[in-house]
Amino acid sequence: MRVVVTQLAATAHLNLVVPIGWALKAAGHEVVIAAQPDIMPAVKQTGLLGVAVGDEARYAERLAELAPEETIYGSGYSITEIRPEVLTYEYVRDCLAAFASPLALEVNTDASVFDGLVSFCRSWRPDLVIWDSMTYTGPVAAAACGAAHARTTIGRDHLGRLRELFLRLRAERPDAAGEDPLRDWLTAKLEKYGCEYTDDLVLGQTTIDSLPSWLRVPTEYDYLPVRYVAYNGPGTIPDWLHTEPERPRVCVTLGNSYQEVWDGRAELGYPELFEAVADLDIEVVALLGPASVPDGVTVPGNVRIPGFVPLDPLLGSCSAIVHHAGTGSTLTALLNGVPQLIVPHALHDEDQVAAAIDAYGAGVHLPPERFSPSSLRTELQRILNDSAFAERARKAQEEMRATPTPHDLVKDLEELVIRHRKAIG
């Protein structure tokens, strides 16, 4: 079968779907990754075919130009909201409306991307479209060409959670029976291509999810679980990783989106890191970019700043990781059984991810309001000295290894296509 994989034009999103593309390709299927032009260099490095659709994303540049009130972050609504007292019917309805608007989804992918992907899919005629939950070009293109489609989560599925809550709350409100902001938004997109709305376009005909069960948000949705396979882009293993470290090694990373989308904005920077670890008997590998070390700041002798190193092989030698709670960093750490010290970004639900890791016992949540060089040092020492963190991290690793692989997923996707073909005759 022919498969189109499409996602937000950010490396962190691309890396999550590449192993699925590899598995489909290895099973004999044709696979094309379709996304905006500025992610195509990274797509070429995956070994899979790519096709550029729409205009460039330019996320960091465009977000820097927008006032807070022009984005979802300044709207007063958050799709990650979990406080029961806030989640009234009106709030959930209006939050979904804000999400499906120029404040959020239309910042991710504009009309040019919809047009480009629909045009390509109508020409190439895929049997299956696999799409990123943060962009709706995929299901619209699938409807336009008659393909089956599967959604992939890029973290905890707050959209699925809020959609489920919205439908439940609406059922309790007879006066709200006709309201559905996601339906209305998608209907307008579909009409441009002569297609009709169906409910499965909101959350996919199935949803592929790579999170361990205990890290997901509570929903009644029946996910298609797949083992997370770490892909960090092409690279080589440096010589110093060939041997075991002489003292505990700690990785510090802020992930890809930190630079690509948010232009380096984060709580954790070099001065704070250096102050926290300078006299500890550990080796720190800081993947923060050598060029961003401030002028006049001295790098301690126990800190290595090597530039890009693939995270997966690096974590195999580490006793702990300090990071921001991005999906790739979090799951790669769990996959390697490495305890985590998380200083979360305040962008999506990073604080909730950090709290879940903390509650599970595989790491420590250090929120920004408690962050300082002193607290970073204290919590890092606690993780390194208390074996309970390593034991819980290994337990999480065992659960991930027991999850079906992308190879196993291929059969499920083939069956989805067969069911879809029968349904449409």
Coordinates of C-alpha atoms in Angstrom, one line a residue:
M1 CA 0.0 0.0 0.0
R2 CA 0.9 3.7 -0.3
V3 CA 1.3 5.7 2.9
V4 CA 1.6 9.4 3.4
V5 CA 3.0 10.5 6.8
T6 CA 2.5 14.2 7.6
Q7 CA 3.4 16.2 10.7
L8 CA 4.2 19.6 12.0
A9 CA 7.3 20.9 10.4
A10 CA 9.5 20.6 13.6
T11 CA 12.2 18.1 14.1
A12 CA 10.8 16.9 17.4
H13 CA 7.6 15.9 15.6
L14 CA 9.3 14.3 12.7
N15 CA 11.6 12.2 14.9
L16 CA 8.6 10.6 16.6
V17 CA 7.1 9.2 13.3
V18 CA 10.3 8.1 11.5
P19 CA 10.5 4.6 13.0
I20 CA 6.9 4.0 11.9
G21 CA 7.8 5.0 8.4
W22 CA 10.8 2.7 8.5
A23 CA 8.7 -0.2 9.7
L24 CA 6.1 0.3 6.9
K25 CA 9.0 0.6 4.3
A26 CA 10.6 -2.6 5.6
A27 CA 7.3 -4.4 5.2
G28 CA 7.3 -3.5 1.5
H29 CA 5.0 -0.4 1.5
E30 CA 5.6 2.9 -0.2
V31 CA 6.1 5.7 2.2
V32 CA 6.3 9.4 1.7
I33 CA 6.7 12.1 4.4
A34 CA 4.8 15.2 3.4
A35 CA 5.5 18.5 5.2
Q36 CA 6.5 22.1 4.8
P37 CA 9.7 22.9 2.9
D38 CA 11.8 23.9 5.9
I39 CA 11.7 20.4 7.4
M40 CA 12.7 18.7 4.1
P41 CA 16.4 18.7 4.8
A42 CA 15.7 16.7 8.0
V43 CA 13.3 14.4 6.1
K44 CA 16.0 13.6 3.5
Q45 CA 18.3 12.4 6.3
T46 CA 15.8 9.8 7.5
G47 CA 16.2 7.6 4.5
L48 CA 12.5 8.0 3.6
L49 CA 11.1 9.9 0.6
G50 CA 9.8 13.4 1.2
V51 CA 7.6 15.9 -0.6
A52 CA 7.3 19.5 0.3
V53 CA 3.8 21.0 0.6
G54 CA 2.8 24.5 1.2
D55 CA 4.8 27.5 2.3
E56 CA 7.7 27.4 4.8
A57 CA 6.6 27.2 8.5
R58 CA 9.2 29.6 10.0
Y59 CA 7.8 28.9 13.5
A60 CA 10.4 30.7 15.6
E61 CA 10.3 33.8 13.4
R62 CA 6.6 33.9 13.1
L63 CA 5.9 33.3 16.8
A64 CA 8.4 36.1 17.7
E65 CA 6.4 38.5 15.5
L66 CA 3.1 37.7 17.2
A67 CA 1.8 39.4 20.3
P68 CA 0.7 37.0 23.1
E69 CA -3.0 37.7 22.5
E70 CA -2.5 36.6 18.9
T71 CA -1.6 33.1 20.0
I72 CA -3.3 30.4 22.1
Y73 CA -0.9 31.3 25.0
G74 CA -2.5 34.7 25.5
S75 CA -6.1 33.7 24.8
G76 CA -7.1 32.7 28.3
Y77 CA -7.6 29.1 27.2
S78 CA -5.3 26.1 27.5
I79 CA -6.0 22.7 26.0
T80 CA -3.9 21.3 28.8
E81 CA -6.2 22.7 31.5
I82 CA -7.1 19.9 34.1
R83 CA -8.7 21.8 37.0
P84 CA -12.2 20.5 37.4
E85 CA -13.5 23.8 38.6
V86 CA -12.3 25.5 35.4
L87 CA -13.6 22.8 33.0
T88 CA -17.2 24.0 32.6
Y89 CA -19.1 23.3 29.4
E90 CA -18.5 26.9 28.3
Y91 CA -14.8 26.8 29.0
V92 CA -14.3 23.5 27.2
R93 CA -16.3 24.6 24.2
D94 CA -14.6 27.9 23.8
C95 CA -11.2 26.3 24.4
L96 CA -11.7 24.0 21.5
A97 CA -12.9 26.9 19.4
A98 CA -9.7 28.9 20.3
F99 CA -7.6 25.8 19.4
A100 CA -9.2 25.4 16.0
S101 CA -8.5 29.0 14.9
P102 CA -5.7 31.3 13.8
L103 CA -4.6 31.3 17.5
A104 CA -3.3 27.7 17.3
L105 CA -3.9 25.1 14.5
E106 CA -3.8 27.8 11.8
V107 CA -0.5 29.0 13.1
N108 CA 0.8 25.4 12.7
T109 CA -0.4 24.9 9.1
D110 CA -2.0 27.5 6.9
A111 CA -4.1 27.2 3.8
S112 CA -1.1 26.7 1.5
V113 CA -0.3 23.4 3.4
F114 CA -3.9 22.1 3.1
D115 CA -3.9 22.9 -0.6
G116 CA -0.5 21.3 -1.2
L117 CA -1.2 18.1 0.7
V118 CA -4.7 17.7 -0.8
S119 CA -3.2 18.2 -4.3
F120 CA -0.4 15.7 -3.7
C121 CA -2.7 13.0 -2.2
R122 CA -5.2 13.3 -5.0
S123 CA -2.4 12.8 -7.5
W124 CA -0.4 10.1 -5.7
R125 CA -3.5 8.3 -4.3
P126 CA -2.3 6.9 -0.9
D127 CA -4.2 4.1 0.8
L128 CA -3.3 5.5 4.2
V129 CA -2.5 8.9 5.7
I130 CA -0.8 9.0 9.1
W131 CA -1.1 12.5 10.7
D132 CA 0.2 14.5 13.6
S133 CA -2.4 15.4 16.2
M134 CA -1.2 19.0 16.1
T135 CA -2.2 19.6 12.4
Y136 CA -5.4 18.7 10.5
T137 CA -4.0 18.7 7.0
G138 CA -3.8 14.9 7.2
P139 CA -7.5 14.0 7.8
V140 CA -8.7 16.6 5.3
A141 CA -6.3 15.2 2.6
A142 CA -7.4 11.7 3.5
A143 CA -11.1 12.7 3.0
A144 CA -10.2 14.4 -0.2
C145 CA -8.5 11.3 -1.7
G146 CA -10.6 8.6 -0.1
A147 CA -7.7 7.2 2.1
A148 CA -7.9 5.6 5.5
H149 CA -6.2 7.7 8.2
A150 CA -4.5 7.3 11.6
R151 CA -3.6 10.0 14.0
T152 CA -0.4 10.0 16.0
T153 CA 0.0 11.7 19.3
I154 CA 3.1 13.9 20.0
G155 CA 2.7 13.7 23.7
R156 CA -0.2 13.4 26.1
D157 CA -3.5 13.5 24.2
H158 CA -5.2 16.6 25.7
L159 CA -7.2 17.2 22.6
G160 CA -8.7 13.7 22.8
R161 CA -9.4 14.3 26.5
L162 CA -11.1 17.6 26.0
R163 CA -13.1 16.3 23.0
E164 CA -14.4 13.4 25.1
L165 CA -15.3 15.9 28.0
F166 CA -17.0 18.3 25.5
L167 CA -19.2 15.6 24.1
R168 CA -20.1 14.4 27.7
L169 CA -20.9 17.9 28.9
R170 CA -22.9 18.7 25.8
A171 CA -25.1 15.7 26.2
E172 CA -26.1 17.2 29.6
R173 CA -27.1 20.5 27.9
P174 CA -30.1 20.1 25.6
D175 CA -29.8 23.8 24.6
A176 CA -26.2 23.1 23.3
A177 CA -27.1 20.1 21.0
G178 CA -26.0 21.8 17.8
E179 CA -22.7 23.2 19.1
D180 CA -19.4 21.7 18.0
P181 CA -16.5 24.1 17.2
L182 CA -14.2 21.4 15.9
R183 CA -16.9 20.1 13.5
D184 CA -17.6 23.6 12.3
W185 CA -13.9 24.4 11.7
L186 CA -13.3 21.1 9.9
T187 CA -16.4 21.5 7.8
A188 CA -15.2 24.8 6.4
K189 CA -11.9 23.2 5.5
L190 CA -13.5 20.2 3.9
E191 CA -16.0 22.2 1.8
K192 CA -13.2 23.8 -0.1
Y193 CA -12.3 20.3 -1.5
G194 CA -15.9 19.1 -2.0
C195 CA -15.8 16.8 1.1
E196 CA -18.2 16.2 3.9
Y197 CA -17.5 16.2 7.6
T198 CA -17.5 12.9 9.5
D199 CA -16.8 12.5 13.3
D200 CA -13.7 10.3 12.7
L201 CA -11.9 13.2 11.2
V202 CA -11.5 14.8 14.6
L203 CA -9.5 12.1 16.4
G204 CA -8.7 9.7 13.5
Q205 CA -10.0 6.3 12.6
T206 CA -7.4 5.1 15.1
T207 CA -4.8 6.9 17.2
I208 CA -1.2 5.6 17.5
D209 CA 0.3 6.4 20.9
S210 CA 3.8 5.7 22.2
L211 CA 3.4 6.8 25.8
P212 CA 3.5 4.2 28.6
S213 CA 0.0 3.7 30.0
W214 CA 0.7 5.5 33.3
L215 CA 1.9 8.7 31.5
R216 CA -1.3 9.1 29.4
V217 CA -4.1 11.5 30.3
P218 CA -7.2 9.7 31.6
T219 CA -9.6 9.0 28.7
E220 CA -11.8 6.2 27.5
Y221 CA -10.2 6.3 24.1
D222 CA -8.9 3.0 22.8
Y223 CA -5.4 3.8 21.7
L224 CA -3.2 1.8 19.4
P225 CA 0.0 1.4 21.5
V226 CA 3.4 1.3 19.9
R227 CA 6.8 1.0 21.5
Y228 CA 8.8 4.3 21.4
V229 CA 11.9 3.9 19.2
A230 CA 14.4 6.6 19.7
Y231 CA 15.4 8.5 16.5
N232 CA 17.5 11.6 17.1
G233 CA 18.6 12.2 13.5
P234 CA 21.8 11.1 11.8
G235 CA 25.0 11.2 13.8
T236 CA 28.1 9.4 14.9
I237 CA 29.1 8.0 18.2
P238 CA 32.0 10.0 19.5
D239 CA 35.2 8.2 20.8
W240 CA 34.6 9.2 24.4
L241 CA 31.3 7.2 24.4
H242 CA 33.1 4.0 23.5
T243 CA 34.2 3.4 27.1
E244 CA 32.4 3.5 30.5
P245 CA 32.6 6.9 32.3
E246 CA 34.9 7.0 35.3
R247 CA 32.3 8.8 37.4
P248 CA 28.5 9.3 37.1
R249 CA 27.6 10.9 33.8
V250 CA 24.7 13.4 33.6
C251 CA 23.2 14.6 30.4
V252 CA 21.6 18.0 30.1
T253 CA 19.4 18.8 27.1
L254 CA 16.6 21.2 26.2
G255 CA 15.6 19.3 23.0
N256 CA 15.0 20.3 19.4
S257 CA 11.9 22.5 19.8
Y258 CA 13.8 24.7 22.3
Q259 CA 15.8 26.1 19.4
E260 CA 13.6 25.5 16.4
V261 CA 10.3 26.8 17.6
W262 CA 11.0 28.8 20.8
D263 CA 14.3 30.4 19.8
G264 CA 16.2 29.2 22.9
R265 CA 13.8 30.4 25.6
A266 CA 14.1 28.3 28.7
E267 CA 14.5 28.4 32.5
L268 CA 17.8 26.5 32.5
G269 CA 20.8 28.2 31.0
Y270 CA 24.6 27.8 31.2
P271 CA 25.4 30.1 34.1
E272 CA 22.9 28.3 36.4
L273 CA 24.0 24.9 35.3
F274 CA 27.7 25.6 35.8
E275 CA 27.1 27.1 39.2
A276 CA 25.1 24.0 40.2
V277 CA 27.6 21.3 39.1
A278 CA 31.0 22.9 39.2
D279 CA 32.4 21.1 42.3
L280 CA 30.4 17.8 42.0
D281 CA 32.2 14.6 41.3
I282 CA 30.3 13.9 38.2
E283 CA 30.7 14.3 34.4
V284 CA 28.1 16.6 32.8
V285 CA 27.5 16.4 29.0
A286 CA 25.6 19.5 28.1
L287 CA 23.8 19.4 24.7
L288 CA 22.9 23.1 24.8
G289 CA 25.0 24.3 21.9
P290 CA 28.6 25.5 22.3
A291 CA 28.0 28.8 20.6
S292 CA 25.4 29.8 23.3
V293 CA 27.9 29.9 26.2
P294 CA 27.8 33.6 27.3
D295 CA 30.9 35.6 27.0
G296 CA 32.9 35.7 30.2
V297 CA 31.4 32.5 31.5
T298 CA 34.0 29.8 32.4
V299 CA 33.1 26.2 31.6
P300 CA 33.9 24.0 34.7
G301 CA 36.3 21.2 34.2
N302 CA 33.7 18.5 34.7
V303 CA 31.4 19.8 32.0
R304 CA 31.7 18.6 28.4
I305 CA 29.9 20.6 25.6
P306 CA 30.3 18.4 22.5
G307 CA 27.7 19.9 20.2
F308 CA 25.3 17.4 18.7
V309 CA 25.4 13.8 20.1
P310 CA 22.5 11.4 19.4
L311 CA 20.6 11.2 22.7
D312 CA 19.8 7.5 22.7
P313 CA 23.4 6.2 22.8
L314 CA 24.5 8.9 25.1
L315 CA 21.8 8.1 27.7
G316 CA 22.9 4.5 27.6
S317 CA 26.0 5.7 29.6
C318 CA 24.3 8.1 31.9
S319 CA 23.2 8.0 35.5
A320 CA 20.7 10.9 35.2
I321 CA 19.3 13.4 32.7
V322 CA 18.3 17.0 33.3
H323 CA 15.8 18.2 30.7
H324 CA 12.6 20.2 30.0
A325 CA 9.9 17.5 29.6
G326 CA 9.7 17.3 25.9
T327 CA 8.3 14.1 24.5
G328 CA 11.5 12.9 22.8
S329 CA 13.7 13.6 25.8
T330 CA 11.3 12.1 28.3
L331 CA 10.6 8.9 26.3
T332 CA 14.3 8.3 25.4
A333 CA 15.2 8.6 29.1
L334 CA 12.4 6.1 30.0
L335 CA 13.6 3.8 27.2
N336 CA 17.1 3.8 28.6
G337 CA 16.0 3.4 32.2
V338 CA 17.6 6.8 33.2
P339 CA 16.3 8.8 36.2
Q340 CA 15.2 12.3 35.2
L341 CA 15.5 15.7 36.8
I342 CA 12.9 17.9 35.0
V343 CA 12.9 21.7 34.9
P344 CA 9.8 22.0 32.6
H345 CA 9.1 24.6 30.0
A346 CA 5.8 26.4 30.4
L347 CA 4.5 25.9 26.9
H348 CA 2.2 22.9 26.8
D349 CA 1.8 20.3 29.6
E350 CA 5.5 19.9 30.5
D351 CA 4.7 20.5 34.2
Q352 CA 2.1 17.7 34.2
V353 CA 4.6 15.3 32.5
A354 CA 7.2 16.2 35.1
A355 CA 4.7 15.7 37.9
A356 CA 3.8 12.2 36.5
I357 CA 7.4 11.2 36.3
D358 CA 7.9 12.4 39.9
A359 CA 4.8 10.5 41.0
Y360 CA 5.9 7.3 39.3
G361 CA 9.3 7.6 41.1
A362 CA 11.5 7.7 38.0
G363 CA 12.6 11.3 38.5
V364 CA 12.1 14.7 40.2
H365 CA 9.9 17.6 39.1
L366 CA 11.7 20.9 39.8
P367 CA 9.2 23.6 38.8
P368 CA 10.4 27.0 37.6
E369 CA 9.3 28.8 40.8
R370 CA 11.6 26.5 42.8
F371 CA 14.5 26.5 40.3
S372 CA 17.9 27.9 41.3
P373 CA 21.4 26.6 41.0
S374 CA 21.2 25.5 44.6
S375 CA 17.9 23.5 44.1
L376 CA 19.2 22.0 40.9
R377 CA 22.3 20.8 42.7
T378 CA 20.4 19.4 45.7
E379 CA 17.9 17.5 43.5
L380 CA 20.6 16.1 41.2
Q381 CA 22.5 14.8 44.1
R382 CA 19.3 13.2 45.5
I383 CA 18.7 11.4 42.2
L384 CA 22.2 10.1 42.0
N385 CA 22.4 8.9 45.6
D386 CA 19.0 7.3 46.0
S387 CA 18.9 3.9 44.2
A388 CA 15.0 4.0 44.3
F389 CA 15.0 6.4 41.3
A390 CA 17.1 4.0 39.2
E391 CA 14.9 1.1 40.2
R392 CA 11.7 2.9 39.1
A393 CA 13.3 4.0 35.9
R394 CA 14.2 0.4 35.1
K395 CA 10.6 -0.6 35.8
A396 CA 9.4 2.0 33.3
Q397 CA 12.0 0.7 30.8
E398 CA 10.6 -2.8 31.1
E399 CA 7.1 -1.7 30.4
M400 CA 8.1 0.2 27.3
R401 CA 10.1 -2.8 26.1
A402 CA 6.9 -5.0 26.4
T403 CA 4.9 -2.6 24.2
P404 CA 4.3 -3.7 20.6
T405 CA 6.9 -2.5 18.2
P406 CA 6.4 -0.4 15.0
H407 CA 6.9 -3.8 13.2
D408 CA 3.9 -5.1 15.0
L409 CA 1.9 -1.9 14.3
V410 CA 2.2 -2.5 10.5
K411 CA -0.3 -5.3 10.6
D412 CA -2.8 -3.1 12.5
L413 CA -2.5 -0.4 9.9
E414 CA -2.9 -2.9 7.0
E415 CA -6.1 -4.1 8.6
L416 CA -7.3 -0.5 9.1
V417 CA -6.9 0.0 5.3
I418 CA -8.8 -3.2 4.5
R419 CA -11.7 -2.2 6.8
H420 CA -11.8 1.3 5.2
R421 CA -11.9 -0.1 1.7
K422 CA -14.8 -2.4 2.7
A423 CA -16.7 0.5 4.3
I424 CA -16.5 2.7 1.2
G425 CA -17.2 -0.1 -1.2

